[in-house]
mmCIF file with all atom_site columns, C-alpha atoms in Angstrom:
data_model
loop_
_atom_site.group_PDB
_atom_site.id
_atom_site.type_symbol
_atom_site.label_atom_id
_atom_site.label_alt_id
_atom_site.label_comp_id
_atom_site.label_asym_id
_atom_site.label_entity_id
_atom_site.label_seq_id
_atom_site.pdbx_PDB_ins_code
_atom_site.Cartn_x
_atom_site.Cartn_y
_atom_site.Cartn_z
_atom_site.occupancy
_atom_site.B_iso_or_equiv
_atom_site.pdbx_formal_charge
_atom_site.auth_seq_id
_atom_site.auth_comp_id
_atom_site.auth_asym_id
_atom_site.auth_atom_id
_atom_site.pdbx_PDB_model_num
ATOM 1   C CA . GLU Y 1 1   ? 0.000   0.000  0.000   1.00 61.00 ? 162 GLU Y CA 1
ATOM 2   C CA . ALA Y 1 2   ? 1.301   3.438  -0.933  1.00 57.00 ? 163 ALA Y CA 1
ATOM 3   C CA . ALA Y 1 3   ? 2.356   5.366  2.129   1.00 92.00 ? 164 ALA Y CA 1
ATOM 4   C CA . VAL Y 1 4   ? 4.429   8.081  3.701   1.00 96.00 ? 165 VAL Y CA 1
ATOM 5   C CA . THR Y 1 5   ? 6.552   6.895  6.609   1.00 97.00 ? 166 THR Y CA 1
ATOM 6   C CA . GLN Y 1 6   ? 8.208   9.231  9.057   1.00 97.00 ? 167 GLN Y CA 1
ATOM 7   C CA . SER Y 1 7   ? 10.869  8.520  11.647  1.00 97.00 ? 168 SER Y CA 1
ATOM 8   C CA . PRO Y 1 8   ? 11.381  8.882  14.484  1.00 97.00 ? 169 PRO Y CA 1
ATOM 9   C CA . ARG Y 1 9   ? 7.857   9.110  15.881  1.00 96.00 ? 170 ARG Y CA 1
ATOM 10  C CA . ASN Y 1 10  ? 9.048   11.089 18.882  1.00 97.00 ? 171 ASN Y CA 1
ATOM 11  C CA . LYS Y 1 11  ? 12.292  12.940 19.545  1.00 97.00 ? 172 LYS Y CA 1
ATOM 12  C CA . VAL Y 1 12  ? 13.681  14.909 22.448  1.00 97.00 ? 173 VAL Y CA 1
ATOM 13  C CA . THR Y 1 13  ? 16.791  17.025 22.027  1.00 97.00 ? 174 THR Y CA 1
ATOM 14  C CA . VAL Y 1 14  ? 18.553  19.823 23.852  1.00 97.00 ? 175 VAL Y CA 1
ATOM 15  C CA . THR Y 1 15  ? 18.863  23.402 22.721  1.00 97.00 ? 176 THR Y CA 1
ATOM 16  C CA . GLY Y 1 16  ? 21.688  23.631 20.197  1.00 97.00 ? 177 GLY Y CA 1
ATOM 17  C CA . GLY Y 1 17  ? 21.403  19.982 19.324  1.00 96.00 ? 178 GLY Y CA 1
ATOM 18  C CA . ASN Y 1 18  ? 21.414  18.461 15.853  1.00 96.00 ? 179 ASN Y CA 1
ATOM 19  C CA . VAL Y 1 19  ? 18.277  16.675 14.657  1.00 97.00 ? 180 VAL Y CA 1
ATOM 20  C CA . THR Y 1 20  ? 17.361  14.900 11.443  1.00 98.00 ? 181 THR Y CA 1
ATOM 21  C CA . LEU Y 1 21  ? 13.801  13.930 10.635  1.00 98.00 ? 182 LEU Y CA 1
ATOM 22  C CA . SER Y 1 22  ? 13.305  11.316 7.956   1.00 98.00 ? 183 SER Y CA 1
ATOM 23  C CA . CYS Y 1 23  ? 10.523  10.738 5.477   1.00 98.00 ? 184 CYS Y CA 1
ATOM 24  C CA . ARG Y 1 24  ? 10.084  8.022  2.885   1.00 98.00 ? 185 ARG Y CA 1
ATOM 25  C CA . GLN Y 1 25  ? 7.223   7.719  0.417   1.00 97.00 ? 186 GLN Y CA 1
ATOM 26  C CA . THR Y 1 26  ? 6.256   4.751  -1.697  1.00 94.00 ? 187 THR Y CA 1
ATOM 27  C CA . ASN Y 1 27  ? 3.634   6.614  -3.734  1.00 87.00 ? 188 ASN Y CA 1
ATOM 28  C CA . SER Y 1 28  ? 5.910   7.306  -6.706  1.00 88.00 ? 189 SER Y CA 1
ATOM 29  C CA . HIS Y 1 29  ? 5.051   10.973 -6.196  1.00 90.00 ? 190 HIS Y CA 1
ATOM 30  C CA . ASN Y 1 30  ? 7.337   13.685 -7.457  1.00 90.00 ? 191 ASN Y CA 1
ATOM 31  C CA . TYR Y 1 31  ? 6.465   16.240 -4.806  1.00 90.00 ? 192 TYR Y CA 1
ATOM 32  C CA . MET Y 1 32  ? 7.356   16.053 -1.137  1.00 93.00 ? 193 MET Y CA 1
ATOM 33  C CA . TYR Y 1 33  ? 6.757   18.537 1.655   1.00 94.00 ? 194 TYR Y CA 1
ATOM 34  C CA . TRP Y 1 34  ? 7.666   19.250 5.255   1.00 97.00 ? 195 TRP Y CA 1
ATOM 35  C CA . TYR Y 1 35  ? 5.114   20.992 7.448   1.00 96.00 ? 196 TYR Y CA 1
ATOM 36  C CA . ARG Y 1 36  ? 5.012   21.928 11.078  1.00 96.00 ? 197 ARG Y CA 1
ATOM 37  C CA . GLN Y 1 37  ? 1.795   22.003 13.040  1.00 94.00 ? 198 GLN Y CA 1
ATOM 38  C CA . ASP Y 1 38  ? 1.298   24.214 16.056  1.00 90.00 ? 199 ASP Y CA 1
ATOM 39  C CA . THR Y 1 39  ? -1.827  25.107 17.964  1.00 81.00 ? 200 THR Y CA 1
ATOM 40  C CA . GLY Y 1 40  ? -3.340  28.265 16.542  1.00 72.00 ? 201 GLY Y CA 1
ATOM 41  C CA . HIS Y 1 41  ? -1.299  28.136 13.332  1.00 76.00 ? 202 HIS Y CA 1
ATOM 42  C CA . GLY Y 1 42  ? -2.500  25.035 11.570  1.00 82.00 ? 203 GLY Y CA 1
ATOM 43  C CA . LEU Y 1 43  ? -0.066  23.470 9.114   1.00 90.00 ? 204 LEU Y CA 1
ATOM 44  C CA . ARG Y 1 44  ? 2.768   25.640 7.887   1.00 91.00 ? 205 ARG Y CA 1
ATOM 45  C CA . LEU Y 1 45  ? 5.076   24.744 5.020   1.00 92.00 ? 206 LEU Y CA 1
ATOM 46  C CA . ILE Y 1 46  ? 8.781   24.614 5.839   1.00 96.00 ? 207 ILE Y CA 1
ATOM 47  C CA . HIS Y 1 47  ? 10.418  23.214 2.676   1.00 96.00 ? 208 HIS Y CA 1
ATOM 48  C CA . TYR Y 1 48  ? 9.346   21.215 -0.328  1.00 93.00 ? 209 TYR Y CA 1
ATOM 49  C CA . SER Y 1 49  ? 10.773  19.492 -3.351  1.00 93.00 ? 210 SER Y CA 1
ATOM 50  C CA . TYR Y 1 50  ? 9.667   18.334 -6.768  1.00 90.00 ? 211 TYR Y CA 1
ATOM 51  C CA . GLY Y 1 51  ? 12.355  15.734 -7.286  1.00 92.00 ? 212 GLY Y CA 1
ATOM 52  C CA . ALA Y 1 52  ? 15.653  14.324 -6.171  1.00 95.00 ? 213 ALA Y CA 1
ATOM 53  C CA . GLY Y 1 53  ? 18.159  17.117 -5.643  1.00 95.00 ? 214 GLY Y CA 1
ATOM 54  C CA . ASN Y 1 54  ? 15.528  19.843 -5.832  1.00 94.00 ? 215 ASN Y CA 1
ATOM 55  C CA . LEU Y 1 55  ? 14.669  22.072 -2.882  1.00 95.00 ? 216 LEU Y CA 1
ATOM 56  C CA . GLN Y 1 56  ? 12.201  24.914 -2.530  1.00 92.00 ? 217 GLN Y CA 1
ATOM 57  C CA . ILE Y 1 57  ? 11.729  27.278 0.369   1.00 93.00 ? 218 ILE Y CA 1
ATOM 58  C CA . GLY Y 1 58  ? 8.380   27.272 2.114   1.00 91.00 ? 219 GLY Y CA 1
ATOM 59  C CA . ASP Y 1 59  ? 6.724   29.822 4.359   1.00 89.00 ? 220 ASP Y CA 1
ATOM 60  C CA . VAL Y 1 60  ? 8.633   29.191 7.616   1.00 94.00 ? 221 VAL Y CA 1
ATOM 61  C CA . PRO Y 1 61  ? 12.129  28.024 6.565   1.00 96.00 ? 222 PRO Y CA 1
ATOM 62  C CA . ASP Y 1 62  ? 14.287  29.786 9.167   1.00 96.00 ? 223 ASP Y CA 1
ATOM 63  C CA . GLY Y 1 63  ? 16.338  27.340 11.205  1.00 97.00 ? 224 GLY Y CA 1
ATOM 64  C CA . TYR Y 1 64  ? 15.637  24.403 8.900   1.00 98.00 ? 225 TYR Y CA 1
ATOM 65  C CA . LYS Y 1 65  ? 17.473  22.735 6.083   1.00 98.00 ? 226 LYS Y CA 1
ATOM 66  C CA . ALA Y 1 66  ? 16.168  19.959 3.899   1.00 98.00 ? 227 ALA Y CA 1
ATOM 67  C CA . THR Y 1 67  ? 17.597  17.477 1.471   1.00 98.00 ? 228 THR Y CA 1
ATOM 68  C CA . ARG Y 1 68  ? 15.898  15.256 -1.101  1.00 98.00 ? 229 ARG Y CA 1
ATOM 69  C CA . THR Y 1 69  ? 18.307  12.439 -1.764  1.00 97.00 ? 230 THR Y CA 1
ATOM 70  C CA . THR Y 1 70  ? 16.081  10.241 -3.908  1.00 97.00 ? 231 THR Y CA 1
ATOM 71  C CA . GLN Y 1 71  ? 12.557  10.203 -5.299  1.00 96.00 ? 232 GLN Y CA 1
ATOM 72  C CA . GLU Y 1 72  ? 11.498  8.437  -2.115  1.00 97.00 ? 233 GLU Y CA 1
ATOM 73  C CA . ASP Y 1 73  ? 13.491  10.147 0.637   1.00 98.00 ? 234 ASP Y CA 1
ATOM 74  C CA . PHE Y 1 74  ? 13.191  13.647 2.048   1.00 98.00 ? 235 PHE Y CA 1
ATOM 75  C CA . PHE Y 1 75  ? 15.015  14.786 5.188   1.00 98.00 ? 236 PHE Y CA 1
ATOM 76  C CA . LEU Y 1 76  ? 14.529  17.779 7.441   1.00 98.00 ? 237 LEU Y CA 1
ATOM 77  C CA . LEU Y 1 77  ? 17.595  18.997 9.338   1.00 98.00 ? 238 LEU Y CA 1
ATOM 78  C CA . LEU Y 1 78  ? 17.709  21.172 12.422  1.00 97.00 ? 239 LEU Y CA 1
ATOM 79  C CA . GLU Y 1 79  ? 21.389  21.957 12.961  1.00 93.00 ? 240 GLU Y CA 1
ATOM 80  C CA . LEU Y 1 80  ? 21.023  24.167 16.038  1.00 95.00 ? 241 LEU Y CA 1
ATOM 81  C CA . ALA Y 1 81  ? 17.693  23.246 17.543  1.00 97.00 ? 242 ALA Y CA 1
ATOM 82  C CA . SER Y 1 82  ? 15.837  25.861 19.553  1.00 97.00 ? 243 SER Y CA 1
ATOM 83  C CA . PRO Y 1 83  ? 12.809  25.557 21.867  1.00 97.00 ? 244 PRO Y CA 1
ATOM 84  C CA . SER Y 1 84  ? 10.737  27.450 19.283  1.00 97.00 ? 245 SER Y CA 1
ATOM 85  C CA . GLN Y 1 85  ? 11.126  24.436 17.016  1.00 98.00 ? 246 GLN Y CA 1
ATOM 86  C CA . THR Y 1 86  ? 9.225   22.238 19.438  1.00 97.00 ? 247 THR Y CA 1
ATOM 87  C CA . SER Y 1 87  ? 6.353   21.130 17.257  1.00 97.00 ? 248 SER Y CA 1
ATOM 88  C CA . LEU Y 1 88  ? 4.610   18.326 15.421  1.00 97.00 ? 249 LEU Y CA 1
ATOM 89  C CA . TYR Y 1 89  ? 6.220   17.772 12.022  1.00 98.00 ? 250 TYR Y CA 1
ATOM 90  C CA . PHE Y 1 90  ? 4.483   16.210 9.054   1.00 97.00 ? 251 PHE Y CA 1
ATOM 91  C CA . CYS Y 1 91  ? 5.868   15.016 5.785   1.00 97.00 ? 252 CYS Y CA 1
ATOM 92  C CA . ALA Y 1 92  ? 3.625   14.693 2.745   1.00 94.00 ? 253 ALA Y CA 1
ATOM 93  C CA . SER Y 1 93  ? 3.857   13.668 -0.868  1.00 92.00 ? 254 SER Y CA 1
ATOM 94  C CA . SER Y 1 94  ? 1.677   14.492 -3.840  1.00 89.00 ? 255 SER Y CA 1
ATOM 95  C CA . ASP Y 1 95  ? 1.326   13.850 -7.546  1.00 82.00 ? 256 ASP Y CA 1
ATOM 96  C CA . LEU Y 1 96  ? 1.644   16.863 -9.872  1.00 68.00 ? 257 LEU Y CA 1
ATOM 97  C CA . GLY Y 1 97  ? 1.647   19.010 -6.759  1.00 50.00 ? 258 GLY Y CA 1
ATOM 98  C CA . ASN Y 1 98  ? -2.051  19.672 -6.659  1.00 55.00 ? 259 ASN Y CA 1
ATOM 99  C CA . SER Y 1 99  ? -3.953  16.543 -5.831  1.00 72.00 ? 260 SER Y CA 1
ATOM 100 C CA . ASP Y 1 100 ? -3.747  13.233 -4.025  1.00 79.00 ? 261 ASP Y CA 1
ATOM 101 C CA . TYR Y 1 101 ? -1.814  14.462 -1.049  1.00 86.00 ? 262 TYR Y CA 1
ATOM 102 C CA . THR Y 1 102 ? -0.704  11.801 1.408   1.00 91.00 ? 263 THR Y CA 1
ATOM 103 C CA . PHE Y 1 103 ? 0.587   12.686 4.853   1.00 94.00 ? 264 PHE Y CA 1
ATOM 104 C CA . GLY Y 1 104 ? 2.750   10.717 7.212   1.00 96.00 ? 265 GLY Y CA 1
ATOM 105 C CA . SER Y 1 105 ? 1.821   10.109 10.834  1.00 94.00 ? 266 SER Y CA 1
ATOM 106 C CA . GLY Y 1 106 ? 4.053   12.858 12.139  1.00 96.00 ? 267 GLY Y CA 1
ATOM 107 C CA . THR Y 1 107 ? 7.132   13.329 14.318  1.00 97.00 ? 268 THR Y CA 1
ATOM 108 C CA . ARG Y 1 108 ? 6.720   15.020 17.651  1.00 97.00 ? 269 ARG Y CA 1
ATOM 109 C CA . LEU Y 1 109 ? 9.854   17.018 18.482  1.00 98.00 ? 270 LEU Y CA 1
ATOM 110 C CA . LEU Y 1 110 ? 10.597  18.485 21.876  1.00 97.00 ? 271 LEU Y CA 1
ATOM 111 C CA . VAL Y 1 111 ? 13.550  20.832 22.260  1.00 98.00 ? 272 VAL Y CA 1
ATOM 112 C CA . ILE Y 1 112 ? 14.458  21.443 25.898  1.00 97.00 ? 273 ILE Y CA 1
ATOM 113 C CA . SER S 2 1   ? -2.437  32.735 6.532   1.00 28.00 ? 294 SER S CA 1
ATOM 114 C CA . GLN S 2 2   ? -3.746  34.308 3.384   1.00 30.00 ? 295 GLN S CA 1
ATOM 115 C CA . TRP S 2 3   ? -5.444  31.168 2.281   1.00 41.00 ? 296 TRP S CA 1
ATOM 116 C CA . GLY S 2 4   ? -8.026  28.747 3.649   1.00 48.00 ? 297 GLY S CA 1
ATOM 117 C CA . GLU S 2 5   ? -8.813  31.291 6.257   1.00 51.00 ? 298 GLU S CA 1
ATOM 118 C CA . GLU S 2 6   ? -11.141 29.553 8.686   1.00 53.00 ? 299 GLU S CA 1
ATOM 119 C CA . ASN S 2 7   ? -10.329 30.208 12.300  1.00 58.00 ? 300 ASN S CA 1
ATOM 120 C CA . LEU S 2 8   ? -9.793  27.305 14.645  1.00 65.00 ? 301 LEU S CA 1
ATOM 121 C CA . GLN S 2 9   ? -13.135 26.700 16.246  1.00 81.00 ? 302 GLN S CA 1
ATOM 122 C CA . ALA S 2 10  ? -14.846 23.902 18.048  1.00 89.00 ? 303 ALA S CA 1
ATOM 123 C CA . LEU S 2 11  ? -18.211 22.365 17.263  1.00 92.00 ? 304 LEU S CA 1
ATOM 124 C CA . SER S 2 12  ? -19.920 19.857 19.519  1.00 96.00 ? 305 SER S CA 1
ATOM 125 C CA . ILE S 2 13  ? -22.956 17.985 18.227  1.00 96.00 ? 306 ILE S CA 1
ATOM 126 C CA . GLN S 2 14  ? -24.963 14.842 18.889  1.00 97.00 ? 307 GLN S CA 1
ATOM 127 C CA . GLU S 2 15  ? -24.452 11.744 16.820  1.00 97.00 ? 308 GLU S CA 1
ATOM 128 C CA . GLY S 2 16  ? -26.898 11.649 13.929  1.00 97.00 ? 309 GLY S CA 1
ATOM 129 C CA . GLU S 2 17  ? -27.006 15.404 13.423  1.00 97.00 ? 310 GLU S CA 1
ATOM 130 C CA . ASP S 2 18  ? -25.805 17.096 10.255  1.00 97.00 ? 311 ASP S CA 1
ATOM 131 C CA . VAL S 2 19  ? -22.993 19.661 10.357  1.00 96.00 ? 312 VAL S CA 1
ATOM 132 C CA . THR S 2 20  ? -21.503 22.213 7.989   1.00 95.00 ? 313 THR S CA 1
ATOM 133 C CA . MET S 2 21  ? -18.046 23.759 8.280   1.00 93.00 ? 314 MET S CA 1
ATOM 134 C CA . ASN S 2 22  ? -17.031 26.822 6.311   1.00 90.00 ? 315 ASN S CA 1
ATOM 135 C CA . CYS S 2 23  ? -13.850 28.209 4.842   1.00 87.00 ? 316 CYS S CA 1
ATOM 136 C CA . SER S 2 24  ? -13.091 31.453 3.038   1.00 81.00 ? 317 SER S CA 1
ATOM 137 C CA . TYR S 2 25  ? -10.234 32.884 0.991   1.00 68.00 ? 318 TYR S CA 1
ATOM 138 C CA . LYS S 2 26  ? -8.744  36.224 0.201   1.00 63.00 ? 319 LYS S CA 1
ATOM 139 C CA . THR S 2 27  ? -7.521  35.364 -3.290  1.00 65.00 ? 320 THR S CA 1
ATOM 140 C CA . TYR S 2 28  ? -8.539  33.148 -6.188  1.00 69.00 ? 321 TYR S CA 1
ATOM 141 C CA . THR S 2 29  ? -7.908  29.442 -5.876  1.00 74.00 ? 322 THR S CA 1
ATOM 142 C CA . THR S 2 30  ? -7.955  26.624 -8.401  1.00 76.00 ? 323 THR S CA 1
ATOM 143 C CA . VAL S 2 31  ? -8.571  23.712 -6.063  1.00 84.00 ? 324 VAL S CA 1
ATOM 144 C CA . VAL S 2 32  ? -9.924  23.325 -2.555  1.00 88.00 ? 325 VAL S CA 1
ATOM 145 C CA . GLN S 2 33  ? -9.219  20.212 -0.568  1.00 90.00 ? 326 GLN S CA 1
ATOM 146 C CA . TRP S 2 34  ? -10.786 19.161 2.701   1.00 93.00 ? 327 TRP S CA 1
ATOM 147 C CA . TYR S 2 35  ? -8.852  17.084 5.198   1.00 94.00 ? 328 TYR S CA 1
ATOM 148 C CA . ARG S 2 36  ? -9.671  15.262 8.391   1.00 96.00 ? 329 ARG S CA 1
ATOM 149 C CA . GLN S 2 37  ? -7.130  14.777 11.144  1.00 94.00 ? 330 GLN S CA 1
ATOM 150 C CA . LYS S 2 38  ? -7.821  12.374 13.961  1.00 94.00 ? 331 LYS S CA 1
ATOM 151 C CA . SER S 2 39  ? -5.933  12.527 17.215  1.00 90.00 ? 332 SER S CA 1
ATOM 152 C CA . GLY S 2 40  ? -2.380  11.277 16.840  1.00 87.00 ? 333 GLY S CA 1
ATOM 153 C CA . LYS S 2 41  ? -2.629  10.919 13.086  1.00 90.00 ? 334 LYS S CA 1
ATOM 154 C CA . GLY S 2 42  ? -1.646  12.897 10.036  1.00 92.00 ? 335 GLY S CA 1
ATOM 155 C CA . PRO S 2 43  ? -4.269  14.717 7.936   1.00 93.00 ? 336 PRO S CA 1
ATOM 156 C CA . ALA S 2 44  ? -6.176  12.522 5.521   1.00 94.00 ? 337 ALA S CA 1
ATOM 157 C CA . GLN S 2 45  ? -7.627  13.938 2.326   1.00 92.00 ? 338 GLN S CA 1
ATOM 158 C CA . LEU S 2 46  ? -11.413 13.677 2.228   1.00 95.00 ? 339 LEU S CA 1
ATOM 159 C CA . ILE S 2 47  ? -12.572 15.471 -0.849  1.00 94.00 ? 340 ILE S CA 1
ATOM 160 C CA . LEU S 2 48  ? -11.181 17.709 -3.563  1.00 91.00 ? 341 LEU S CA 1
ATOM 161 C CA . ILE S 2 49  ? -13.237 20.277 -5.447  1.00 90.00 ? 342 ILE S CA 1
ATOM 162 C CA . ARG S 2 50  ? -11.973 22.273 -8.417  1.00 87.00 ? 343 ARG S CA 1
ATOM 163 C CA . SER S 2 51  ? -12.797 25.822 -9.373  1.00 85.00 ? 344 SER S CA 1
ATOM 164 C CA . ASN S 2 52  ? -15.070 24.686 -12.223 1.00 88.00 ? 345 ASN S CA 1
ATOM 165 C CA . GLU S 2 53  ? -17.172 22.584 -9.840  1.00 91.00 ? 346 GLU S CA 1
ATOM 166 C CA . ARG S 2 54  ? -19.811 23.961 -7.509  1.00 92.00 ? 347 ARG S CA 1
ATOM 167 C CA . GLU S 2 55  ? -20.424 20.790 -5.554  1.00 96.00 ? 348 GLU S CA 1
ATOM 168 C CA . LYS S 2 56  ? -18.772 17.439 -4.906  1.00 96.00 ? 349 LYS S CA 1
ATOM 169 C CA . ARG S 2 57  ? -20.136 14.498 -2.988  1.00 96.00 ? 350 ARG S CA 1
ATOM 170 C CA . SER S 2 58  ? -18.495 11.491 -1.434  1.00 95.00 ? 351 SER S CA 1
ATOM 171 C CA . GLY S 2 59  ? -20.653 9.258  0.738   1.00 96.00 ? 352 GLY S CA 1
ATOM 172 C CA . ARG S 2 60  ? -21.921 11.354 3.650   1.00 97.00 ? 353 ARG S CA 1
ATOM 173 C CA . LEU S 2 61  ? -19.684 14.263 2.671   1.00 97.00 ? 354 LEU S CA 1
ATOM 174 C CA . ARG S 2 62  ? -20.620 17.182 0.495   1.00 97.00 ? 355 ARG S CA 1
ATOM 175 C CA . ALA S 2 63  ? -18.247 19.987 -0.438  1.00 96.00 ? 356 ALA S CA 1
ATOM 176 C CA . THR S 2 64  ? -19.221 23.218 -2.142  1.00 95.00 ? 357 THR S CA 1
ATOM 177 C CA . LEU S 2 65  ? -17.139 25.930 -3.726  1.00 92.00 ? 358 LEU S CA 1
ATOM 178 C CA . ASP S 2 66  ? -18.306 29.435 -4.467  1.00 89.00 ? 359 ASP S CA 1
ATOM 179 C CA . THR S 2 67  ? -15.603 31.272 -6.368  1.00 85.00 ? 360 THR S CA 1
ATOM 180 C CA . SER S 2 68  ? -17.607 34.522 -6.436  1.00 86.00 ? 361 SER S CA 1
ATOM 181 C CA . SER S 2 69  ? -17.546 34.723 -2.645  1.00 86.00 ? 362 SER S CA 1
ATOM 182 C CA . GLN S 2 70  ? -14.253 32.837 -2.377  1.00 84.00 ? 363 GLN S CA 1
ATOM 183 C CA . SER S 2 71  ? -15.678 30.350 0.069   1.00 88.00 ? 364 SER S CA 1
ATOM 184 C CA . SER S 2 72  ? -16.064 26.627 0.502   1.00 91.00 ? 365 SER S CA 1
ATOM 185 C CA . SER S 2 73  ? -18.038 24.422 2.834   1.00 93.00 ? 366 SER S CA 1
ATOM 186 C CA . LEU S 2 74  ? -17.937 20.826 3.969   1.00 95.00 ? 367 LEU S CA 1
ATOM 187 C CA . SER S 2 75  ? -21.116 19.160 5.159   1.00 97.00 ? 368 SER S CA 1
ATOM 188 C CA . ILE S 2 76  ? -21.417 15.823 6.904   1.00 97.00 ? 369 ILE S CA 1
ATOM 189 C CA . THR S 2 77  ? -24.818 14.199 7.100   1.00 98.00 ? 370 THR S CA 1
ATOM 190 C CA . GLY S 2 78  ? -25.784 11.731 9.794   1.00 97.00 ? 371 GLY S CA 1
ATOM 191 C CA . THR S 2 79  ? -22.644 12.245 11.843  1.00 97.00 ? 372 THR S CA 1
ATOM 192 C CA . LEU S 2 80  ? -21.065 9.374  13.729  1.00 97.00 ? 373 LEU S CA 1
ATOM 193 C CA . ALA S 2 81  ? -18.894 9.438  16.829  1.00 97.00 ? 374 ALA S CA 1
ATOM 194 C CA . THR S 2 82  ? -16.029 8.336  14.592  1.00 96.00 ? 375 THR S CA 1
ATOM 195 C CA . ASP S 2 83  ? -16.329 11.634 12.699  1.00 97.00 ? 376 ASP S CA 1
ATOM 196 C CA . THR S 2 84  ? -14.777 13.346 15.722  1.00 97.00 ? 377 THR S CA 1
ATOM 197 C CA . ALA S 2 85  ? -11.653 15.034 14.360  1.00 96.00 ? 378 ALA S CA 1
ATOM 198 C CA . VAL S 2 86  ? -10.172 18.329 13.217  1.00 93.00 ? 379 VAL S CA 1
ATOM 199 C CA . TYR S 2 87  ? -11.266 19.298 9.716   1.00 94.00 ? 380 TYR S CA 1
ATOM 200 C CA . PHE S 2 88  ? -9.062  21.488 7.542   1.00 88.00 ? 381 PHE S CA 1
ATOM 201 C CA . CYS S 2 89  ? -9.639  23.165 4.277   1.00 90.00 ? 382 CYS S CA 1
ATOM 202 C CA . ALA S 2 90  ? -6.678  23.863 2.045   1.00 88.00 ? 383 ALA S CA 1
ATOM 203 C CA . SER S 2 91  ? -6.394  25.805 -1.175  1.00 84.00 ? 384 SER S CA 1
ATOM 204 C CA . ILE S 2 92  ? -3.919  25.856 -4.009  1.00 76.00 ? 385 ILE S CA 1
ATOM 205 C CA . ASP S 2 93  ? -2.512  29.125 -5.245  1.00 68.00 ? 386 ASP S CA 1
ATOM 206 C CA . ARG S 2 94  ? -3.646  29.788 -8.789  1.00 60.00 ? 387 ARG S CA 1
ATOM 207 C CA . GLY S 2 95  ? -0.206  31.136 -9.602  1.00 61.00 ? 388 GLY S CA 1
ATOM 208 C CA . SER S 2 96  ? 1.713   28.265 -8.083  1.00 60.00 ? 389 SER S CA 1
ATOM 209 C CA . ALA S 2 97  ? 3.359   25.909 -10.537 1.00 57.00 ? 390 ALA S CA 1
ATOM 210 C CA . LEU S 2 98  ? 4.193   23.552 -7.726  1.00 61.00 ? 391 LEU S CA 1
ATOM 211 C CA . GLY S 2 99  ? 0.726   23.243 -6.270  1.00 63.00 ? 392 GLY S CA 1
ATOM 212 C CA . ARG S 2 100 ? 1.498   24.504 -2.802  1.00 74.00 ? 393 ARG S CA 1
ATOM 213 C CA . LEU S 2 101 ? -1.313  23.970 -0.363  1.00 80.00 ? 394 LEU S CA 1
ATOM 214 C CA . HIS S 2 102 ? -2.285  26.668 2.086   1.00 81.00 ? 395 HIS S CA 1
ATOM 215 C CA . PHE S 2 103 ? -4.091  25.397 5.148   1.00 85.00 ? 396 PHE S CA 1
ATOM 216 C CA . GLY S 2 104 ? -6.584  27.021 7.438   1.00 82.00 ? 397 GLY S CA 1
ATOM 217 C CA . ALA S 2 105 ? -6.414  26.596 11.187  1.00 80.00 ? 398 ALA S CA 1
ATOM 218 C CA . GLY S 2 106 ? -9.108  23.913 11.205  1.00 86.00 ? 399 GLY S CA 1
ATOM 219 C CA . THR S 2 107 ? -12.399 23.150 12.929  1.00 90.00 ? 400 THR S CA 1
ATOM 220 C CA . GLN S 2 108 ? -12.482 20.764 15.871  1.00 92.00 ? 401 GLN S CA 1
ATOM 221 C CA . LEU S 2 109 ? -15.614 18.645 15.515  1.00 95.00 ? 402 LEU S CA 1
ATOM 222 C CA . ILE S 2 110 ? -16.768 16.597 18.492  1.00 96.00 ? 403 ILE S CA 1
ATOM 223 C CA . VAL S 2 111 ? -19.594 14.149 17.875  1.00 97.00 ? 404 VAL S CA 1
ATOM 224 C CA . ILE S 2 112 ? -21.175 12.948 21.089  1.00 97.00 ? 405 ILE S CA 1
ATOM 225 C CA . PRO S 2 113 ? -22.501 9.387  20.957  1.00 95.00 ? 406 PRO S CA 1
#
């Protein structure tokens, strides 16, 4: 079954720490996205990509890097984590960028 | 957010009742999608309605799109306790070649058995 799988499911790190969130999709979709979800803000786009090696900046990119290594794999990197990055992170993939969105189950990140 | 501008609100209803959730936009959109997010899960796409469609149905769900008023609605008939979730609308920027979705804050629906 086509899916988007995120890991880890939960992560705790200290301020200044280095964190990598992973996402793999088996949908054969070209587009992949990283969102963060916070109470009162809904889902906000951090970075996205339309293929291996491609990266696009989203609406809230500060403090985040991303890398799309293959069609299937999209990583979100926090090189100097801050408490403001405590959030629920979702990865998603889509076909042609405008339909059939599939989300992963999320990674809950706590920066202390 | 500029798009999918419904404020986070909470609705509490009895099982079996019908409910309608609304969403409005400040700019033109080509596609509106409605999502449901259950506790501890990622959003799941429910229904997609394009700018040339006024209404779309899927089972107990009905979505409408009014481009003149830049608004959309999602109705659920005969609600079940399992419909308890947060419902989001999301729109796609007409000018976006990459189909970026813009999400609203969502509506928390609680269906009491």
